[in-house]
Short mmCIF file of C-alpha atoms and ligand atoms in Angstrom, two decimals:
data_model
loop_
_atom_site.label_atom_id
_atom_site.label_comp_id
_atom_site.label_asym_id
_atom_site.label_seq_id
_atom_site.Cartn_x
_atom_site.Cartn_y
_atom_site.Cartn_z
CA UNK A 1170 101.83 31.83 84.17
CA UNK A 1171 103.30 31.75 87.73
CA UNK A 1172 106.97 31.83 85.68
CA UNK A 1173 106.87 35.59 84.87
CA UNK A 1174 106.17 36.94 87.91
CA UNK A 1175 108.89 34.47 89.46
CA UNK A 1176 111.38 36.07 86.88
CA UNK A 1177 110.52 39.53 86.62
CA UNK A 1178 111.26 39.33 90.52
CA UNK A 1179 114.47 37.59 90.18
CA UNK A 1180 115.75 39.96 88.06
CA UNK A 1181 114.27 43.03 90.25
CA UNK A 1182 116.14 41.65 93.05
CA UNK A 1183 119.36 40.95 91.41
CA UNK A 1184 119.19 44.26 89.69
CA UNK A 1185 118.62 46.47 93.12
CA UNK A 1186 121.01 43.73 95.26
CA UNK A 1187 124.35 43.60 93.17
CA UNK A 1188 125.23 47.02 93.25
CA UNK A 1189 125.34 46.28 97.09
CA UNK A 1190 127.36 43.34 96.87
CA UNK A 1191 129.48 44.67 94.64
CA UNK A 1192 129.86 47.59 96.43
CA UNK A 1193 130.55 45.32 99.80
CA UNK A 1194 133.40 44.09 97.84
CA UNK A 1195 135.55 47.09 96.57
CA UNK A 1196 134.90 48.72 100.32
CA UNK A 1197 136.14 45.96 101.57
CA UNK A 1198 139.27 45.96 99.16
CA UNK A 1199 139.97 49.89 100.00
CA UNK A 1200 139.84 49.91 103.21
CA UNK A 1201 142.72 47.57 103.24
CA UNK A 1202 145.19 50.13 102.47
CA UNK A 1203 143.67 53.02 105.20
CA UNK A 1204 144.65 56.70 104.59
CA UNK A 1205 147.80 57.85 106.66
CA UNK A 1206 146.82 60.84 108.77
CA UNK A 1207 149.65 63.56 108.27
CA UNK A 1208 152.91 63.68 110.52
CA UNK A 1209 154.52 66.36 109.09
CA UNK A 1210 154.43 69.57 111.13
CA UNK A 1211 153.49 72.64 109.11
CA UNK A 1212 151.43 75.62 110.09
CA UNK A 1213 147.88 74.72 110.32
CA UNK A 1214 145.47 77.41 109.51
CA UNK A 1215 143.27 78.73 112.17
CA UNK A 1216 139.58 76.81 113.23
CA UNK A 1217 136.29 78.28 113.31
CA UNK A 1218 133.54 76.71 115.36
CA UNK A 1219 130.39 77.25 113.84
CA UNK A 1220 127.21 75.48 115.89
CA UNK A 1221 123.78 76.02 114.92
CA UNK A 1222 121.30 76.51 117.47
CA UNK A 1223 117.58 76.35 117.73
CA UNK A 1224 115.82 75.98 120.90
CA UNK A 1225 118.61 74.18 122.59
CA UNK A 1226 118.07 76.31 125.97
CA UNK A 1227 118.19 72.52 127.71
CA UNK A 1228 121.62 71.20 126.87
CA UNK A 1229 123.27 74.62 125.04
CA UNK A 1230 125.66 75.17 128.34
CA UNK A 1231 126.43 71.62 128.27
CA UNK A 1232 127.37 71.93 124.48
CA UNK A 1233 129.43 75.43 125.59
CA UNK A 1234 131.30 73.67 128.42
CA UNK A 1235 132.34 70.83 126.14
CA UNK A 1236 133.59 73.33 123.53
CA UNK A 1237 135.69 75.02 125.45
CA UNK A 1238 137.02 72.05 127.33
CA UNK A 1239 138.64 71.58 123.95
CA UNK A 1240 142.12 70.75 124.05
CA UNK A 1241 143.22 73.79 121.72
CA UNK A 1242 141.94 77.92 121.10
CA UNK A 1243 139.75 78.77 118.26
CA UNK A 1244 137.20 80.91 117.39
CA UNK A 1245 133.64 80.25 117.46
CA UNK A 1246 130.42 81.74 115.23
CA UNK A 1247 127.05 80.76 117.03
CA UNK A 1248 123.81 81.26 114.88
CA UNK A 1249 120.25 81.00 115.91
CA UNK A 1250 117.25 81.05 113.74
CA UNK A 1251 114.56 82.69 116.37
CA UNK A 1252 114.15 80.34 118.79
CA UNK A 1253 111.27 80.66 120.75
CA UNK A 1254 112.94 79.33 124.13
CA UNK A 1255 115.19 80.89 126.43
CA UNK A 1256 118.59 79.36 123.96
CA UNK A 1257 119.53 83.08 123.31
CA UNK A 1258 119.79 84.49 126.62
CA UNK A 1259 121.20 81.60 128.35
CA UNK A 1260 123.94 81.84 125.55
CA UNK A 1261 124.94 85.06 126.45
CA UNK A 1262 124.80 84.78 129.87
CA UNK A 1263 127.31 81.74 129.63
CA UNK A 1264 129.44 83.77 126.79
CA UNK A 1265 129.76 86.54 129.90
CA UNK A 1266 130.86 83.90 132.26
CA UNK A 1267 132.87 82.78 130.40
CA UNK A 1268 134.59 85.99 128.27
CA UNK A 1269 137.96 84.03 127.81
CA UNK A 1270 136.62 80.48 126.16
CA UNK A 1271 137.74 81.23 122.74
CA UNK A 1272 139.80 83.71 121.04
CA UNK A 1273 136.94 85.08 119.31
CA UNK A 1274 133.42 84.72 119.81
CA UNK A 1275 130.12 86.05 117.22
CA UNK A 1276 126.77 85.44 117.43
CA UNK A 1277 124.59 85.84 114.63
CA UNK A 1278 120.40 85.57 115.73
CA UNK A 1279 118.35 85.12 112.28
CA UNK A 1280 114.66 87.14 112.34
CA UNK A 1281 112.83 84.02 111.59
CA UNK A 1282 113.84 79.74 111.10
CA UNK A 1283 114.21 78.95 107.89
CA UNK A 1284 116.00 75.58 108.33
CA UNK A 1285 119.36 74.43 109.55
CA UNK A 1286 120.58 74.74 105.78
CA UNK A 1287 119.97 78.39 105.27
CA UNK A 1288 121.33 79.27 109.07
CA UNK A 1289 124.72 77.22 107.68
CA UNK A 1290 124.72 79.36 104.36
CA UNK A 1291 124.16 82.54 106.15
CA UNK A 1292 126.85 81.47 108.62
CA UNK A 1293 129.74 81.09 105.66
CA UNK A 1294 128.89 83.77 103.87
CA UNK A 1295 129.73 86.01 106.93
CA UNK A 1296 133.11 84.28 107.42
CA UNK A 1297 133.42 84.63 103.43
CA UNK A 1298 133.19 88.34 104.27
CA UNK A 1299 135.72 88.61 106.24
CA UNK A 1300 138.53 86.97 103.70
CA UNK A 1301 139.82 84.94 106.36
CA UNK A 1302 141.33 80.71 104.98
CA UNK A 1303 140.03 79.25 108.02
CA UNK A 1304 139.11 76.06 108.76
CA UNK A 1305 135.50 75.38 109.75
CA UNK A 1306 134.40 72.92 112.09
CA UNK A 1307 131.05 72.67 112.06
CA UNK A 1308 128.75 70.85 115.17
CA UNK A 1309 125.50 69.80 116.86
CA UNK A 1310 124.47 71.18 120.02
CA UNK A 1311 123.46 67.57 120.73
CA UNK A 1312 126.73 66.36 119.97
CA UNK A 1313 129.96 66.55 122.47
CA UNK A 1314 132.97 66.14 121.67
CA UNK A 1315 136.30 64.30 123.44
CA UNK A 1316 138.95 67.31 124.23
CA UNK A 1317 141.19 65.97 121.34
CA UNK A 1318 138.64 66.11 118.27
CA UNK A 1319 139.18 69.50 116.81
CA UNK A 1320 142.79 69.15 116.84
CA UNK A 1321 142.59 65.66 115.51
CA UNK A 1322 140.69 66.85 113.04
CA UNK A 1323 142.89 70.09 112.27
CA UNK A 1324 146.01 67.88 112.07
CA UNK A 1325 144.64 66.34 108.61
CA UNK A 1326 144.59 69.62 106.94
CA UNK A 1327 148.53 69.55 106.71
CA UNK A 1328 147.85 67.30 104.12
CA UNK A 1329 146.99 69.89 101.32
CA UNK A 1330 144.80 67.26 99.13
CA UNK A 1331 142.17 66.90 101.90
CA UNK A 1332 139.62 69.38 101.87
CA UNK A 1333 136.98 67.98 104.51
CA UNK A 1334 137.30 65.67 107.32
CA UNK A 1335 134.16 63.93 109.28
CA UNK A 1336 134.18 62.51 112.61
CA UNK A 1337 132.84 58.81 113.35
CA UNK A 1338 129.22 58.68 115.19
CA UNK A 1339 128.61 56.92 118.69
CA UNK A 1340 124.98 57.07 119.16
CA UNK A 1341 124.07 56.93 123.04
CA UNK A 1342 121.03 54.21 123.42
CA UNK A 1343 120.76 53.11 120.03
CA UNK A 1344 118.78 50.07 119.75
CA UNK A 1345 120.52 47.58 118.24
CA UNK A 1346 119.18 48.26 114.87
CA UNK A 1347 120.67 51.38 114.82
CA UNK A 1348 124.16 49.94 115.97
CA UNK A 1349 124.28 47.80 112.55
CA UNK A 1350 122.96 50.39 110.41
CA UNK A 1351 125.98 52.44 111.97
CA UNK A 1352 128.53 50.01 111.37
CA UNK A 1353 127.36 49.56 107.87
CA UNK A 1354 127.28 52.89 107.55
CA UNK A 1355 130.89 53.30 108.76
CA UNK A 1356 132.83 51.16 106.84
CA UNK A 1357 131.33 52.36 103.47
CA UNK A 1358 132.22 55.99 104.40
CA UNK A 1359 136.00 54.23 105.50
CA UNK A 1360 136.51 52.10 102.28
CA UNK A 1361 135.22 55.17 100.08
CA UNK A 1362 137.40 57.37 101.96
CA UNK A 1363 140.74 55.49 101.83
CA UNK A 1364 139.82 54.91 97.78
CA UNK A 1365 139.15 58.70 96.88
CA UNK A 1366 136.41 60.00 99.03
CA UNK A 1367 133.09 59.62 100.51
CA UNK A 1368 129.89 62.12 99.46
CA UNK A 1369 128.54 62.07 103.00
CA UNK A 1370 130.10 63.12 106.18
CA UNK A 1371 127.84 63.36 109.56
CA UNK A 1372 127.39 67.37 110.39
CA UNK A 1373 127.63 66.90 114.07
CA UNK A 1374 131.27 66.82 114.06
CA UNK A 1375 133.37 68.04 110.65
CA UNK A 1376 135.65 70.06 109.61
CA UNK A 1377 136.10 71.61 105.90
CA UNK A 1378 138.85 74.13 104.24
CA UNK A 1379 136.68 76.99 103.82
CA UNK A 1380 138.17 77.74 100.39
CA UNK A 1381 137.38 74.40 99.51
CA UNK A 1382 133.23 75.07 99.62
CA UNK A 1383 131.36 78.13 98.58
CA UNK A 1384 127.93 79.09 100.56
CA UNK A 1385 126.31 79.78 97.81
CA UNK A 1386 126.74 76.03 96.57
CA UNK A 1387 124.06 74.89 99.53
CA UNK A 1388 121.12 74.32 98.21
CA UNK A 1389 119.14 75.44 101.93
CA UNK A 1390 115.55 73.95 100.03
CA UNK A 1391 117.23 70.59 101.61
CA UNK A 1392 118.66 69.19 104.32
CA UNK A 1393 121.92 67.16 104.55
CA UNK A 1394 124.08 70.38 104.71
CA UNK A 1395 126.55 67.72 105.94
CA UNK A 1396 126.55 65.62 103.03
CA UNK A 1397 126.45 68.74 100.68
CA UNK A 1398 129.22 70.19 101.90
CA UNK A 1399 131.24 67.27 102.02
CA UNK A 1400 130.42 66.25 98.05
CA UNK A 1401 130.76 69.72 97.43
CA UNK A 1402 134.30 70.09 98.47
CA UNK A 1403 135.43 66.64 96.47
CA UNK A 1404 133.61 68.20 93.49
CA UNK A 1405 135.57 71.07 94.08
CA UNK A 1406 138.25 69.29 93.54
CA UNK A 1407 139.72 68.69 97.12
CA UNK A 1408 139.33 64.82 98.90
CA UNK A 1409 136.33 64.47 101.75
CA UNK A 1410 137.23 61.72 104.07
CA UNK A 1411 136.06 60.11 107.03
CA UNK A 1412 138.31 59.64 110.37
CA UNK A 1413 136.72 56.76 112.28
CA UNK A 1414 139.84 57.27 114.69
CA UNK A 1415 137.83 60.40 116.32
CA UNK A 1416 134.71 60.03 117.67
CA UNK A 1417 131.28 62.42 118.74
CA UNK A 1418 128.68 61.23 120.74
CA UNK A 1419 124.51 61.94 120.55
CA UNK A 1420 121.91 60.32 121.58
CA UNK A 1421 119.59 58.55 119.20
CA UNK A 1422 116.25 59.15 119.36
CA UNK A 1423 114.31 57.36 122.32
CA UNK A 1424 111.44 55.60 120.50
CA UNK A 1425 111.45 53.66 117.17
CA UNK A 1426 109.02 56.34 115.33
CA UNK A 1427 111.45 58.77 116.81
CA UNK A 1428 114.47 57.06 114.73
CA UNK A 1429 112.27 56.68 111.81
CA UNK A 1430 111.28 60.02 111.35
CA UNK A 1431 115.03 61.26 111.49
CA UNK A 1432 116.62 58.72 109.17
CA UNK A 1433 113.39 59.69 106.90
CA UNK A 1434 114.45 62.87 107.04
CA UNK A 1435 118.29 62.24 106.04
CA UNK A 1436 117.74 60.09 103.23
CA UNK A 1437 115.68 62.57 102.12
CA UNK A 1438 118.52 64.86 102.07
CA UNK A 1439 120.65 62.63 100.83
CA UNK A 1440 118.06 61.30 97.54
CA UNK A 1441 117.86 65.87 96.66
CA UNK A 1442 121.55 65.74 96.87
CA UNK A 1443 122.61 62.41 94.72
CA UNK A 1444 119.87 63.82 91.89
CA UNK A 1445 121.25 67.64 91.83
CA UNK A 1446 124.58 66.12 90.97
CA UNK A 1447 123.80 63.55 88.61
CA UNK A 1448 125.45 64.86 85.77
CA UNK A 1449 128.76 64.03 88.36
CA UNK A 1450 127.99 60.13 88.13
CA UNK A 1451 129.58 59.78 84.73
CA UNK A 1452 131.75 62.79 85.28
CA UNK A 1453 135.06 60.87 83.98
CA UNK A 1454 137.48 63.80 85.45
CA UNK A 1455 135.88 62.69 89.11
CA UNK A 1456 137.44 59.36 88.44
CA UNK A 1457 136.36 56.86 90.76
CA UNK A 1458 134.56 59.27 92.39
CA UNK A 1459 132.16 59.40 89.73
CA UNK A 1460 131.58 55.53 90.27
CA UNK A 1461 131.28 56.31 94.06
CA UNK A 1462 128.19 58.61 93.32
CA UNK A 1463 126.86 56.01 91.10
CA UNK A 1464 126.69 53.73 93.54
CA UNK A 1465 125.07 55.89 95.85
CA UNK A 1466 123.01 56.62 93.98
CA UNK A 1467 121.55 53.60 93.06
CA UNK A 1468 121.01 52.51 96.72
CA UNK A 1469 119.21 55.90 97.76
CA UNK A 1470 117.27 56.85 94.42
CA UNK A 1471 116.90 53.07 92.64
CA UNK A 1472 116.93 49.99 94.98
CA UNK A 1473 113.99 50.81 97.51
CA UNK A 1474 111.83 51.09 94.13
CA UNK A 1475 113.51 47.85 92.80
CA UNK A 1476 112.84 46.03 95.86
CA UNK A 1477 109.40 47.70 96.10
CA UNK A 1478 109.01 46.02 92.75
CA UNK A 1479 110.15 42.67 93.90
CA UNK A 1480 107.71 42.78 96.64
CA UNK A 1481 105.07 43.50 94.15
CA UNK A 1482 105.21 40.86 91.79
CA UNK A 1483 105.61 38.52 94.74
CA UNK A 1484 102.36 39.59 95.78
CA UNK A 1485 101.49 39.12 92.08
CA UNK A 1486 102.65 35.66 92.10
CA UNK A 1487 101.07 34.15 95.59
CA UNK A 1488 98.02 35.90 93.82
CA UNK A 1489 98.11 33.69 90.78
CA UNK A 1490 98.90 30.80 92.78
CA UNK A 1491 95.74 31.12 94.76
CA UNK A 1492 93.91 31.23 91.84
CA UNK A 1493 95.01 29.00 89.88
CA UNK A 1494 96.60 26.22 92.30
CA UNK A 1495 100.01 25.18 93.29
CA UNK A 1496 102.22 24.41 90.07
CA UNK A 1497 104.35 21.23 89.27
CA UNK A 1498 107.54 20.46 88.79
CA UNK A 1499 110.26 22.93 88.04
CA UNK A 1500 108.07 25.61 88.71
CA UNK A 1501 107.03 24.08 92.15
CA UNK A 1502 110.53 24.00 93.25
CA UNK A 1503 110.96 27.87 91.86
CA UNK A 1504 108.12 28.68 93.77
CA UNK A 1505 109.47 27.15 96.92
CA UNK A 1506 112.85 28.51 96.88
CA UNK A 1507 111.48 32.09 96.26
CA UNK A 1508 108.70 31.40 99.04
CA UNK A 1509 111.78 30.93 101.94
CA UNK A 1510 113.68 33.94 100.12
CA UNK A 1511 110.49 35.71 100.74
CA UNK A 1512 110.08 34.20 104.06
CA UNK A 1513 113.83 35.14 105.53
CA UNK A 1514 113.98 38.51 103.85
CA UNK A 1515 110.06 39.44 105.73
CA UNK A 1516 111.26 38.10 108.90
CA UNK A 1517 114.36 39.68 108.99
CA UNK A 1518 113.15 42.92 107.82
CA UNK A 1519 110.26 43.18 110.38
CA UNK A 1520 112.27 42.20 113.26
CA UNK A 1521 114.67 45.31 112.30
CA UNK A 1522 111.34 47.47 112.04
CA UNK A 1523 110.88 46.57 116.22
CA UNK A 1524 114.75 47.33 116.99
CA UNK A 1525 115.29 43.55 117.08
CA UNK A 1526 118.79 41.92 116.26
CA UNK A 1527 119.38 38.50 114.82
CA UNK A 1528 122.40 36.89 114.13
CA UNK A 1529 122.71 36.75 110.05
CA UNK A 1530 119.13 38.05 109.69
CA UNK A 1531 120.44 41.65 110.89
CA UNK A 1532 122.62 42.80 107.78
CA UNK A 1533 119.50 42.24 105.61
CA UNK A 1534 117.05 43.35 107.60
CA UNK A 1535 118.81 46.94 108.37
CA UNK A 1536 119.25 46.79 104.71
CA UNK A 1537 115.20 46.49 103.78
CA UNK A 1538 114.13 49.03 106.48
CA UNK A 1539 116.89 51.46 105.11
CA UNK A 1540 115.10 50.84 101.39
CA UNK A 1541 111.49 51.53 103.49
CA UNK A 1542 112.61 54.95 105.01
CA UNK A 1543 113.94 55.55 101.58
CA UNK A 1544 111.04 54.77 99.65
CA UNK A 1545 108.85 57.10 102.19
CA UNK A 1546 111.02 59.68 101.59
CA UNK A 1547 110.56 59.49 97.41
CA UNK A 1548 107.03 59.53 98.05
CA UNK A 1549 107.49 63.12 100.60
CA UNK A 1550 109.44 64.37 97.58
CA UNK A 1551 106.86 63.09 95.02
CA UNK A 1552 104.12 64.90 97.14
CA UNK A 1553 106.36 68.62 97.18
CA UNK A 1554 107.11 67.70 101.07
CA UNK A 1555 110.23 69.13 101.69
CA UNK A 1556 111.66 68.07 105.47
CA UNK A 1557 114.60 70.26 105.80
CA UNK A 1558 112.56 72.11 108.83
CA UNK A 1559 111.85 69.36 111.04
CA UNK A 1560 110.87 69.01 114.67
CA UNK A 1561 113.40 68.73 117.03
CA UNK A 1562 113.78 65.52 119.00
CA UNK A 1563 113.21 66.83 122.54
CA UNK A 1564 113.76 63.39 123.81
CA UNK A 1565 117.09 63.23 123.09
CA UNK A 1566 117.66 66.56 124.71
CA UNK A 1567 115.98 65.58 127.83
CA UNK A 1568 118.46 62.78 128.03
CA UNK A 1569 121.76 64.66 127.26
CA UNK A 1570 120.65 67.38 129.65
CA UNK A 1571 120.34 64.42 132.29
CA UNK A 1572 123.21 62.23 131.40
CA UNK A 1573 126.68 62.81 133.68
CA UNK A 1574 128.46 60.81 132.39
CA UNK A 1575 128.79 61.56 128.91
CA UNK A 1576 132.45 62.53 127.37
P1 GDP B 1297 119.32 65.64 113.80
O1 GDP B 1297 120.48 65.24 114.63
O2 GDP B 1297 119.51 65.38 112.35
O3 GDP B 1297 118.02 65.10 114.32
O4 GDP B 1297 119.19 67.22 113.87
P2 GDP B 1297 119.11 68.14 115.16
O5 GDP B 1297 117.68 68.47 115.45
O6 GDP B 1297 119.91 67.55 116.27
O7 GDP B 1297 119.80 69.46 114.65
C1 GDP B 1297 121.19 69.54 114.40
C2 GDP B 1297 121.70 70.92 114.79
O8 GDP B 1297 121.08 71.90 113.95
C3 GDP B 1297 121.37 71.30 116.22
O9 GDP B 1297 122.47 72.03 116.75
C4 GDP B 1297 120.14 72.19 116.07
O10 GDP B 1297 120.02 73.12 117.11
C5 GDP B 1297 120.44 72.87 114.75
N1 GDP B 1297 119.26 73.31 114.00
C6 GDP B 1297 118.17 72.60 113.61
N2 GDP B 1297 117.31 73.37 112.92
C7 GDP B 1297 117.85 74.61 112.87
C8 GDP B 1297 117.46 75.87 112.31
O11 GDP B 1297 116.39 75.99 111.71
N3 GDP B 1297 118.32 76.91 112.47
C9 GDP B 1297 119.50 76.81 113.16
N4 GDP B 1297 120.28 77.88 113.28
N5 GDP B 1297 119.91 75.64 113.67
C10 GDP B 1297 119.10 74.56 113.54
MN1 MN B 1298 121.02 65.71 116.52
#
């Protein structure tokens, strides 16, 4: 009896691994080659700022400064969804302080919040209005920027195939979990970029062609605007990539539940995103593209259940074992080799749960509690709990609005 359970979760586990490994693979391949960031010197259309705001009175004239400390002039849209602390007023006292920070400045204050998604849609469809073929950057109050990054970012737009651009993350006391979920992160988003592009860009720092997405493509029931944006442009027909050779900086969140809660969150976004577009995965126009989303999509919507399956009918198996006594043999040894499996794959994945980083054990372990804060987030979804309004992480305010140093 013990052999079905054994099997069943050997084949769970290769099913929801190999896409992983395979994916390891062709990353690795692609990013061989890089993508060459444009020399040629054409006219580069003009940059809108926009930043979101919602009660960011603590760090928003750190955020203003660092703007216009920017190494080059553009324009800037602000929009607030009600806060309910001082944000508005201390932005326009700074904005009269400072009259000449950028060559054109609106502010746009919503009646009531209804999510960083709809303030972004409401924000584009007032630049659509005015007919302009800007460039928008979009960033986080919570994120600052070195003087260079806009016009970094600008410079890749002489490249007419490139439709959106993201900026690489460096998260200010991440625990060490956090650094190699980053770095995982990263060189996915590098390897998919330098092969076609990547579906998910980080929305503290980007920049997009604004013909490139429309507003009314943002689905503002879900978060992610980031990642929406930046599928939406490649499905639009123009490439998304990520620059890991200009950087943002924001502070992760202080405590563990903190982190939780936010990555949560994204993959939340991330799972609404991957199923409104799944008639894309076998798009064959989207090229490999389509077998980017794919992938994607196995890892956010599939795998945690896979491995949630795995984990199941290992818990079926040590139950039949108690029962019925250790078996002999082949199916000893079977037993014993999926027993360590177990063993390293539980050890590794609890010490990532407490922030804690092991040699070898790290990769997998960021890997499981990924799959855990995506299986939560199927089950906020399968319970009609949207979490595109969230609660801000004050923490990491308090920090930034401390820190000197940062820049
Ligand atoms: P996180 O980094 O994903 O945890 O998200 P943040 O809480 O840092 O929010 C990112 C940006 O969106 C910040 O600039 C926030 O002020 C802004 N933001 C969050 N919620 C809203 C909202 O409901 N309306 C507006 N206008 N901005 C928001
Ligand atoms: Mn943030």
């Amino acid at each position: 009896m013990v052999w079905i359970p054994a099997l069943v979760e050997v084949g769970l586990g290769v099913a929801a691994l190999a896409p992983f490994i395979v994916h390891r693979i062709s990353v690795g391949m692609w990013r061989k080659k890089g993508i060459e960031y444009p020399t040629t010197s054409t006219e580069l259309p003009h940059v809108t700022v926009l930043l979101p705001v919602w009660n960011e009175a603590l760090i928003l004239e750190k955020k203003l400064d660092n703007l216009a400390a920017q190494n080059m002039r553009f324009s800037i849209l602000i929009i607030d969804s009600a806060s309910t602390d001082s944000t508005v007023s201390i932005l326009h006292s700074w904005l009269k302080q400072n009259p000449d920070a950028f060559d054109t400045t609106t502010v746009l204050e919503m009646k009531e919040r209804l999510g960083k998604t709809e303030a972004v849609r409401q924000a584009l469809a007032s630049l659509e209005e005015q007919k302009n073929q800007h460039l928008i950057c979009m960033t986080d109050a919570d994120a600052l920027l070195p003087p260079n990054a806009i016009l970094r970012l600008q410079g890749w737009f002489a490249d007419p195939t490139v439709g959106a651009v993201g900026a690489r993350a460096v998260r200010r006391q991440a625990l060490s979990s956090e650094r190699t979920h980053r770095s995982m992160f990263e060189m996915l988003r590098e390897g998919e970029s330098a092969r076609d592009s990547t579906p998910f860009l980080e929305g503290s720092c980007m920049m997009w062609r604004q013909k490139g997405f429309a507003s009314q493509q943002l689905n503002v029931h879900s978060n992610a605007d980031d990642a929406q944006i930046a599928t939406g442009v490649r499905l639009n027909g123009l490439r998304s990539i990520h620059d890991g050779d200009v950087h943002f900086e924001d502070i992760a969140p202080t405590s563990l539940e903190g982190q939780r809660r936010q990555k949560i969150r994204r993959g939340q976004g991330l799972q609404r995103l991957l199923v409104s577009h799944r008639k894309s995965w076998f798009d064959r126009r989207l090229g490999t593209f389509a077998g980017i989303l794919r992938r994607e999509a196995h890892f956010h919507l599939f795998a945690p259940v896979l491995f949630a399956a795995a984990g199941c009918t290992a818990i079926l198996r040590w139950g039949i074992i108690g029962l019925a006594g250790m078996p002999n043999g082949e199916l000893a040894v079977l037993h014993g080799s999926l027993a360590l499996i177990e063993l390293g794959c539980l050890t590794a994945w609890l010490l990532s749960r407490q922030g804690i980083r092991v040699p070898l054990l790290s990769t997998v372990g960021t890997l499981f509690s990924g799959m855990e804060h995506l299986l939560i987030a199927h089950w906020h979804s399968l319970r009609g709990r949207s979490l595109h309004m969230w609660d801000q992480h004050s923490d990491t305010r308090i920090v930034l609005a401390e820190s000197e140093d940062l820049n």
